Coordinates of C-alpha atoms and ligand atoms in Angstrom, one line a residue:
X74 CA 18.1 12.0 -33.6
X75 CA 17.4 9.7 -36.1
X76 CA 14.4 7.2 -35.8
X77 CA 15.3 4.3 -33.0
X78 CA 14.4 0.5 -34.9
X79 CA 12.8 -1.7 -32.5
X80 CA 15.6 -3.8 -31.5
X81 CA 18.0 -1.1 -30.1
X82 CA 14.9 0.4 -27.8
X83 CA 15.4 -1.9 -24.9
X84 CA 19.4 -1.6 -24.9
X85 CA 18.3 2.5 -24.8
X86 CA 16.4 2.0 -22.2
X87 CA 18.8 0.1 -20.2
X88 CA 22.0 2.5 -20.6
X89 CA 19.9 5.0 -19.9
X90 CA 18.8 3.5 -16.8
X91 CA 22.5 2.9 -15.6
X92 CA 23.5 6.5 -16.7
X93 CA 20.6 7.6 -14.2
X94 CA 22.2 5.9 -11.4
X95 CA 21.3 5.9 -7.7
X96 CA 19.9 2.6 -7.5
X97 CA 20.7 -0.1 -4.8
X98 CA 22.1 -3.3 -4.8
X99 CA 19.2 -6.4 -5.0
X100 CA 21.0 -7.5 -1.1
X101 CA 20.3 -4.1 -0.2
X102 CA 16.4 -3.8 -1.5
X103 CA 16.3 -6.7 0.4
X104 CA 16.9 -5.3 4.0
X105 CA 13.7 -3.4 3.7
X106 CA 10.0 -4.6 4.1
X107 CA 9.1 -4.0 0.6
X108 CA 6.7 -6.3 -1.1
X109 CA 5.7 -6.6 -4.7
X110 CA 1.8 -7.2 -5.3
X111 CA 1.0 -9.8 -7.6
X112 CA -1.5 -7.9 -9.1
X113 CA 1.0 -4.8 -9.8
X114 CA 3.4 -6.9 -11.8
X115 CA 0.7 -8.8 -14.1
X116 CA -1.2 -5.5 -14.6
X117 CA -1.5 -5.3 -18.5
X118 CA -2.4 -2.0 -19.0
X119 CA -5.9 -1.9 -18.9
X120 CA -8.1 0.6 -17.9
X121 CA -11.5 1.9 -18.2
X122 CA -12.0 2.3 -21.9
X123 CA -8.4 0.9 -22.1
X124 CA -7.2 -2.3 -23.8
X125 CA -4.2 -4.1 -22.1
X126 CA -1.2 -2.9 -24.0
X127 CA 1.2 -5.7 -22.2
X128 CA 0.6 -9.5 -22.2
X129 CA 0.1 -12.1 -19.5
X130 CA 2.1 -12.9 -16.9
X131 CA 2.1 -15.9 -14.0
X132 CA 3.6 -16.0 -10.3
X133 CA 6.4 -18.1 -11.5
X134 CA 8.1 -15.8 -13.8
X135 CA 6.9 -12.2 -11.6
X136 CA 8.7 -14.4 -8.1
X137 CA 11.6 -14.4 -10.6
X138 CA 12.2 -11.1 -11.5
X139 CA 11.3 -9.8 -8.2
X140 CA 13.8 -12.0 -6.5
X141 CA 16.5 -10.7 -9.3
X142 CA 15.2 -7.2 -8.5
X143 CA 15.7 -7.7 -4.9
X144 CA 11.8 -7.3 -3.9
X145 CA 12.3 -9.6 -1.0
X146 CA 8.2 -10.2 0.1
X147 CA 5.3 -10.9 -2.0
X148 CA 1.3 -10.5 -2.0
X149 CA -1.3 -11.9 -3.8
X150 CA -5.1 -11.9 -4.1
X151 CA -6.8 -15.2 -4.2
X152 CA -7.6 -15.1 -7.8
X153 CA -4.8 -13.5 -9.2
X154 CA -3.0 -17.0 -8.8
X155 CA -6.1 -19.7 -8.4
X156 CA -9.7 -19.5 -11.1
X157 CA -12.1 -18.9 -9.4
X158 CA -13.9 -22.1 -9.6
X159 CA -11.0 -23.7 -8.6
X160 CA -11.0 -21.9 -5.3
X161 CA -11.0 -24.3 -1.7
X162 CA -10.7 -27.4 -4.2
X163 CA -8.0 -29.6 -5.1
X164 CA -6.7 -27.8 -7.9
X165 CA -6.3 -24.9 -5.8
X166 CA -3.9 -27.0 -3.4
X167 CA -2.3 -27.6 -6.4
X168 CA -1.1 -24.2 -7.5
X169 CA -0.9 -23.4 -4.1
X170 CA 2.3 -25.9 -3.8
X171 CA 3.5 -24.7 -7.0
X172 CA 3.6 -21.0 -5.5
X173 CA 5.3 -22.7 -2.6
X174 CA 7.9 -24.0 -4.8
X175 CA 8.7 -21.2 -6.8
X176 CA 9.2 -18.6 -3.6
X177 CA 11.6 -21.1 -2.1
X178 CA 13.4 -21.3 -5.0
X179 CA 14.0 -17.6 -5.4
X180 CA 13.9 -16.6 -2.0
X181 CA 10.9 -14.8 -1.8
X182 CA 8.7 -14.7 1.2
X183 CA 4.6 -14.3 0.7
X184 CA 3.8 -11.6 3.5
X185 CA 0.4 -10.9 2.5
X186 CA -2.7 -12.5 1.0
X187 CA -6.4 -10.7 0.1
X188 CA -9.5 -11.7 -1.0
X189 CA -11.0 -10.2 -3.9
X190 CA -14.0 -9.4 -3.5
X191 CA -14.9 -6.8 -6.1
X192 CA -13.3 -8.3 -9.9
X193 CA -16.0 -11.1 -10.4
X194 CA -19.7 -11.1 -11.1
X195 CA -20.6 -12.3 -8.1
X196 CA -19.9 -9.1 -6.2
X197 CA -22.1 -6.9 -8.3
X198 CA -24.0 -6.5 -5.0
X199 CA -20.6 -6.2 -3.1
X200 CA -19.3 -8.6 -0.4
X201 CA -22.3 -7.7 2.0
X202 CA -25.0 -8.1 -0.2
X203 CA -28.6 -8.8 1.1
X204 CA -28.6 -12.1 -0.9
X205 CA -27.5 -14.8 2.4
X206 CA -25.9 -16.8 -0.3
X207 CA -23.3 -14.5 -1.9
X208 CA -22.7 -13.6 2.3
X209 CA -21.9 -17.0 3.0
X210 CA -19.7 -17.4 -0.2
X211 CA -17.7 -13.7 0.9
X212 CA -17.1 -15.9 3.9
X213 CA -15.7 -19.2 2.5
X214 CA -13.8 -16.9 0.5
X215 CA -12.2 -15.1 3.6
X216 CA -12.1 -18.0 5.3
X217 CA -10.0 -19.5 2.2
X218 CA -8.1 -17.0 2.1
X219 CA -6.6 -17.5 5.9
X220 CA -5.9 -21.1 5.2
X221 CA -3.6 -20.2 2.1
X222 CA -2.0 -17.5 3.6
X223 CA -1.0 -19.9 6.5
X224 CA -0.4 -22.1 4.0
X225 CA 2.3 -19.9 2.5
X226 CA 4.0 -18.6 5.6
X227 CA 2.0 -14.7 5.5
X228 CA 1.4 -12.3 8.1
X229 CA -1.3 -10.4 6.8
X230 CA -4.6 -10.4 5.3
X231 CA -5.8 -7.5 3.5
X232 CA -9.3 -6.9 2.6
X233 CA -10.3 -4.4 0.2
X234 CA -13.9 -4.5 0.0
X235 CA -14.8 -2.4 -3.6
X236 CA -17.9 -0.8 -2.9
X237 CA -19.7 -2.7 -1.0
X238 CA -22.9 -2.3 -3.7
X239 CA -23.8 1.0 -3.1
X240 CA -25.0 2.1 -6.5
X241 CA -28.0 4.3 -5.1
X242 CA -28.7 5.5 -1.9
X243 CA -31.8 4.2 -0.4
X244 CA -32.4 1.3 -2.0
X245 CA -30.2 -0.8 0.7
X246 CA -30.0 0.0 4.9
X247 CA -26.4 1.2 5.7
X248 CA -26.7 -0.7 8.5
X249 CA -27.4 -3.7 7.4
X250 CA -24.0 -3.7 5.0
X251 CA -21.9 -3.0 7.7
X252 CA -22.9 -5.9 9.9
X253 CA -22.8 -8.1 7.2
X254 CA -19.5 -7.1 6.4
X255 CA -18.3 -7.4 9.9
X256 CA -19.6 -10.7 10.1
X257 CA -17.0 -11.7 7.3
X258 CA -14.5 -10.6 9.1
X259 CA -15.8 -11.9 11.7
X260 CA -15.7 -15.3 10.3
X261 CA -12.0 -15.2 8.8
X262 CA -10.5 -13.7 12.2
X263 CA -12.4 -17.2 13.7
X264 CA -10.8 -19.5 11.2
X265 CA -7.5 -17.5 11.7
X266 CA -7.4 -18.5 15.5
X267 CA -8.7 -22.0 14.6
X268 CA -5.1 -22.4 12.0
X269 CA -2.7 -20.4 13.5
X270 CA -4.0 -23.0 16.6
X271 CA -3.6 -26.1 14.5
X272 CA -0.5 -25.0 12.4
X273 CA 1.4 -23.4 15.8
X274 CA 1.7 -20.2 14.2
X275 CA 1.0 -16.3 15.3
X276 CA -2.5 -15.0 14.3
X277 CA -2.2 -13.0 10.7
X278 CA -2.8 -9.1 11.2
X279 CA -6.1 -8.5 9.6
X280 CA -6.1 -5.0 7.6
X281 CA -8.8 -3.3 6.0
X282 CA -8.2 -1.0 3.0
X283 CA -10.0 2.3 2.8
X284 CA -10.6 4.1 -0.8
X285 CA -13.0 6.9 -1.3
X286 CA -14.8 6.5 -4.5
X287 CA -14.6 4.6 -7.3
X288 CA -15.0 2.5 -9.3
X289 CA -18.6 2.6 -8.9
X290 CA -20.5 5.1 -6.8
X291 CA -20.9 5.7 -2.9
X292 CA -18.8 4.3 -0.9
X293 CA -19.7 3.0 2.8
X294 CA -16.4 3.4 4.5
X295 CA -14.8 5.6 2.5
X296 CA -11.5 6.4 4.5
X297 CA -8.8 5.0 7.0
X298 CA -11.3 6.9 9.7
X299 CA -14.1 5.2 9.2
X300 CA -12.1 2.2 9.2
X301 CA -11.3 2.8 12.6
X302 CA -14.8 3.6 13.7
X303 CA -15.8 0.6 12.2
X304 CA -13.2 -1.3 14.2
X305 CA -14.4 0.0 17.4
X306 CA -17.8 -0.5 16.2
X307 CA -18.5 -3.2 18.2
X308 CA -19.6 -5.4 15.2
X309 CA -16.5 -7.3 15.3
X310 CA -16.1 -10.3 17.2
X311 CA -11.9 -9.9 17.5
X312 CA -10.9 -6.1 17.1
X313 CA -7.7 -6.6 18.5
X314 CA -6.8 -8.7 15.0
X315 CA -8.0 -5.9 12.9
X316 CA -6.2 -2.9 12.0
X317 CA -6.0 -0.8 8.5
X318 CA -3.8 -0.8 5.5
X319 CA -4.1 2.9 4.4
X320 CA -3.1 3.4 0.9
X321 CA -1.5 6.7 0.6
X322 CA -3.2 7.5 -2.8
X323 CA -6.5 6.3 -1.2
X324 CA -6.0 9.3 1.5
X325 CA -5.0 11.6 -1.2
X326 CA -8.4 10.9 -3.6
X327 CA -10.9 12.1 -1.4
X328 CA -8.4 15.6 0.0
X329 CA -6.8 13.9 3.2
X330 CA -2.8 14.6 4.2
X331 CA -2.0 11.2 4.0
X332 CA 0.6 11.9 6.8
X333 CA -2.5 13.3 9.1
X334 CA -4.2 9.9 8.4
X335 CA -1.1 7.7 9.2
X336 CA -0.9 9.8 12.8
X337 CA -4.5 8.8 13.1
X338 CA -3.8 5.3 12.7
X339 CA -0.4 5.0 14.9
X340 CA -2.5 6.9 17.7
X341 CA -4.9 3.8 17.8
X342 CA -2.4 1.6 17.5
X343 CA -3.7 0.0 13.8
X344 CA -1.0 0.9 11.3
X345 CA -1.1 -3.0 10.7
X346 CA 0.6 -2.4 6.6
X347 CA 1.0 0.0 3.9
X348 CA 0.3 0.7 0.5
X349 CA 3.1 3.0 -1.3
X350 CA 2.3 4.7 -4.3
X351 CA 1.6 8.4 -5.5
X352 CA -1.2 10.5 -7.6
X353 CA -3.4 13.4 -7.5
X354 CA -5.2 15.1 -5.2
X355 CA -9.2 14.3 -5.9
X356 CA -9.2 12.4 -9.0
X357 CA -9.2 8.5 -9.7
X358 CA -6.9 5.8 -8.3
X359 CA -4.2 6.4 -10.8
X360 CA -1.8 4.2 -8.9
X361 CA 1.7 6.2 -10.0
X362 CA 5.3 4.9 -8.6
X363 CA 6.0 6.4 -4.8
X364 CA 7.7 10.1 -4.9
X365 CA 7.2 10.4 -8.9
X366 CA 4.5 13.0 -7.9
X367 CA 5.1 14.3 -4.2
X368 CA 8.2 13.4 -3.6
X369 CA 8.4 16.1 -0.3
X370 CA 5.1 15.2 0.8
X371 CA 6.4 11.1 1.1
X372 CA 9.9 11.9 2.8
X373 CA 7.4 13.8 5.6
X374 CA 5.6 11.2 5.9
X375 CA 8.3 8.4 6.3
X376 CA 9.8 11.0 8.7
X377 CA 6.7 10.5 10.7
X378 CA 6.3 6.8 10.0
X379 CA 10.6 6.5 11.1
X380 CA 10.0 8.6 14.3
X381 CA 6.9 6.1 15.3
X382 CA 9.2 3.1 14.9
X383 CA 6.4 1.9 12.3
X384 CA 7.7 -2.1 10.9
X385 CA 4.9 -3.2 9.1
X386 CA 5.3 -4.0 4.9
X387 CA 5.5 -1.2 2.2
X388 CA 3.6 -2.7 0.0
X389 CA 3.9 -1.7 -3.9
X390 CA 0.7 -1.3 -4.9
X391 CA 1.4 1.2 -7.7
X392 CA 0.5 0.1 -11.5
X393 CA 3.0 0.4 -13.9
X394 CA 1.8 2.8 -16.6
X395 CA 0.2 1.6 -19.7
X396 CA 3.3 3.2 -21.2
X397 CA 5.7 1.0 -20.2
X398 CA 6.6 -2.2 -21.8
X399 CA 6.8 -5.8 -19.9
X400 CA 10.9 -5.2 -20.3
X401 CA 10.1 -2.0 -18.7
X402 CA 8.3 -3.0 -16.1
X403 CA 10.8 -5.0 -14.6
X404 CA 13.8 -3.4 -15.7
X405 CA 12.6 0.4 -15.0
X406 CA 9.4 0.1 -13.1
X407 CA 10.0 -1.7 -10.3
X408 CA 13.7 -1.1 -9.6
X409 CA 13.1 2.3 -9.5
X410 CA 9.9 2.4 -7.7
X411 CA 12.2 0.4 -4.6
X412 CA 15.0 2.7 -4.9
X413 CA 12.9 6.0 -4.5
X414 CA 11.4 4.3 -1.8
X415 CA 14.6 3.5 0.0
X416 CA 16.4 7.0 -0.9
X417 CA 13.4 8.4 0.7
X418 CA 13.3 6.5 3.6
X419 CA 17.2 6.7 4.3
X420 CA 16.3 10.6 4.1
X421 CA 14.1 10.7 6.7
X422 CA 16.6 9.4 8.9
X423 CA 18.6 12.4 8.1
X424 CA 15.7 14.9 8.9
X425 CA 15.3 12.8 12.3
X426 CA 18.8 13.6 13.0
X427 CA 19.6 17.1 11.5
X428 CA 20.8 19.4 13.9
X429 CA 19.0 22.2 12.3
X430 CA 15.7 20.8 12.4
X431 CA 16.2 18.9 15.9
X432 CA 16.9 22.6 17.5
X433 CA 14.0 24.3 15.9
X434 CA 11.5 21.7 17.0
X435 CA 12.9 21.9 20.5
X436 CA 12.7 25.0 20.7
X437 CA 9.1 25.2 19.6
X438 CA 8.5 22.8 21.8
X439 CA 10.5 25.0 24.9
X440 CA 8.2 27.4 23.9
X441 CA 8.6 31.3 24.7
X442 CA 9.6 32.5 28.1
X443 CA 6.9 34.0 30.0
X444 CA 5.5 34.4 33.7
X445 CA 2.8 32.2 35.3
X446 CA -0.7 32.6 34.3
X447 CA 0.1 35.3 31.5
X448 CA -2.7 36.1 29.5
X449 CA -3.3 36.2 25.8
X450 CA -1.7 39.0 24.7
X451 CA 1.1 38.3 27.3
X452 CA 1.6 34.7 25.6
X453 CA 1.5 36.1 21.9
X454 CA 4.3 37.8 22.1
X455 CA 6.4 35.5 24.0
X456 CA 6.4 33.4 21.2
X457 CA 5.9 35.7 18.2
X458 CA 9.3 34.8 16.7
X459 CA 9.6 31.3 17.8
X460 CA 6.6 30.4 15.2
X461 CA 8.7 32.0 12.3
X462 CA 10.4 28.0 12.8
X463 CA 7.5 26.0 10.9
X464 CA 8.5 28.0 7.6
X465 CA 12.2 27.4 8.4
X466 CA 11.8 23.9 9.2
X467 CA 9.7 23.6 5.4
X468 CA 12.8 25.1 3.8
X469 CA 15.0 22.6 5.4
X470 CA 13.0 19.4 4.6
X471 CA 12.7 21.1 0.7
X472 CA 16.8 21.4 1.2
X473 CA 17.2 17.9 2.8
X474 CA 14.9 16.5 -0.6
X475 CA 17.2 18.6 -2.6
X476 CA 20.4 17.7 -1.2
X477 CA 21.3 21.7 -0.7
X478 CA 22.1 20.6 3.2
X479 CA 24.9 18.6 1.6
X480 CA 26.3 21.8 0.0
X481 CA 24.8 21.6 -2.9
X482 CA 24.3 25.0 -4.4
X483 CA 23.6 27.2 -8.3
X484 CA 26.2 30.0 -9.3
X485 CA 24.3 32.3 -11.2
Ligands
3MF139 C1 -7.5 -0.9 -5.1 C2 -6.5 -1.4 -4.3 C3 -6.5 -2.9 -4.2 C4 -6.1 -3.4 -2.8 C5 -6.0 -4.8 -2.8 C6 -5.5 -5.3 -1.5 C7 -6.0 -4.0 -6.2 O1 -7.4 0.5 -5.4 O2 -5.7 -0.6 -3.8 O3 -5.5 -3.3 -5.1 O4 -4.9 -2.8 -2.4 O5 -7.2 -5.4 -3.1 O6 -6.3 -6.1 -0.9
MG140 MG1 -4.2 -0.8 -2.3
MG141 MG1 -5.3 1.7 -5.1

């Protein structure tokens, strides 16, 4: 092939984008409870060591192309869209309105807003620093954060809290950090009841986001578990408005099946909201499109999330790569990133209802015949060949994933 000039790449792309097929119609995205981060679609392309390779983008033009994309929900941190000095003041009321503005006019509903709490300066010490000042600034900031997701019409707050300033071990008391982090959430689950009071709206679900390590050092609730414990802890005021937003590539970091850690979470009731994306087993937060690196693993876990009747947001908190132009981004990136999500999740439906797999797990579940109060070698046996199911049912969810249950087959 002979060297591509610059102004045919994009046309490329895009008629090789169509030839790929299998992507949904923008009224279809729409029927799912997909939202588009903010902070995904102005990511430029940096990284550690990394200069941005994309430019700038605002909300105005990002509500646009998600709303032409069919990404019907949308989520935002407090500072992607307001300065931080402008934050609680006028000005912020300001671009607040303008947000309004443009998701009416594209039809875009905000689902979710967060706090950030780890970008700026003033969290070198994390949220729950020892400092009483920067404590009481994390909680205006929560606090703020409640008012303009009411504001906007959300249903969930998110809180990642970076890493809490745990550079070395020692020099603070764990214990310490996590009170004064409960007492921030503390104090934006209080100003939630006090809005969703004045404004006649439902209390937002209030979801804390695990991730093992990075980018600084230790880590003081490191996973969707200790999440939970820290839930029950005690510490907080309204733990009945505080569940967890796992991020699948968070449970994958530090070694967890991500599917082991959403059954964790559904069994206490706190799968609040999601974060879809994919990666690598104990590396960094690489942040790659959902199913571009375990496809099988994610249609087992939206099997599990389908049979639990889970309803809560996927959220798309993947990163585009640094690869990919801005045209890319919302031509290939996104697009595609909803329509694996959806092909997925339309599959699990048919591994919830394939005969195949429906009569092996029954039949697990019968168990093997065998006579009251048999002992261990009695029980063994009865089910010796029943087990031989777990490996069958694998090969069927690989086939379902592969479309060979649909007849699909190789002559060689
Ligand atoms: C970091 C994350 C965060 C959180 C976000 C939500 C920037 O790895 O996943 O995204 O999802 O802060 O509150
Ligand atoms: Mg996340
Ligand atoms: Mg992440």
């Amino acid at each position: 092939m002979k060297p591509i000039p610059e102004n045919q790449q994009q046309a490329l792309v895009a008629r090789l984008m169509n030839a790929c097929g299998g992507s949904y119609s923008p009224e279809t995205r729409r029927k799912y409870f997909i939202s588009g981060p903010q902070w995904a679609a102005a990511y430029q392309g940096q990284a550690l060591f990394h200069a941005p390779t994309r430019p700038a983008i605002g909300f105005e033009e990002i509500l646009r192309k998600y709303a032409e994309i069919g990404i019907g929900y949308w989520a935002t941190h407090d500072t992607d869209v307001i300065p931080t000095e402008a934050l609680g003041k006028d000005a912020q009321w300001e671009i607040v309105d303008r947000i309004q503005k443009a998701l009416g006019e594209n039809g875009v509903k905000c689902s979710m807003v967060t706090t950030e709490t780890f970008h700026h300066a003033v969290w070198a010490a994390g949220p729950a620093a020892e400092a009483p000042g920067v404590r009481d600034y994390a909680a205006f900031r929560v606090r703020n954060t409640v008012d303009i997701g009411h504001h906007l019409g959300a249903g969930f707050a998110v809180y990642w809290p970076g890493s809490l300033g745990y550079y070395v071990q020692g020099a603070i008391d764990e214990t310490d950090s996590l009170r004064w982090y409960a007492e921030a959430i503390n104090a934006a689950c209080e100003r939630d009841i006090e809005v969703a009071r004045q404004k006649g709206r439902p209390v937002l679900k209030h979801c804390l986001e695990a991730k093992p390590f990075e980018p600084q050092a230790e880590i003081l609730l490191p996973t969707s578990d200790a999440m939970l414990a820290f839930i029950a802890s005690g510490l907080l005021t309204h733990p009945e408005m505080v569940g967890l937003n796992p991020e699948y590539l968070h449970e994958l970091m530090w070694g967890a099946a991500p599917r082991a850690a959403l059954a964790r979470a559904l069994l206490a009731g706190k799968l609040f909201h999601f974060d879809i994306n994919d990666g690598y087993r104990l590396k960094h937060d690489v942040d790659i499109g959902i199913g571009l690196v375990n496809p099988l693993d994610w249609l087992k876990v939206l099997v599990l999330l389908r049979s639990h009747g889970y309803n809560g947001p996927f959220n798309l908190d993947f990163k585009p790569p640094r690869t990919t132009s801005q045209f890319g981004v919302f031509e290939v990136s996104f697009p595609t990133a909803v329509d694996r999500f959806i092909t997925l999740w339309e599959m699990a439906g048919e591994v919830i209802s394939d005969p195949i797999i429906k009569e092996a797990t029954d039949a697990l579940k019968a168990g093997g015949e065998v006579a009251d109060s048999a002992g261990a070698e009695a029980l063994t046996k009865a089910n010796r060949e029943l087990l031989t199911l777990h490996e069958l049912i694998a090969h069927r969810l690989v086939q379902i994933l592969l479309g060979v249950h649909r007849g699909r087959v190789y002559s060689v």
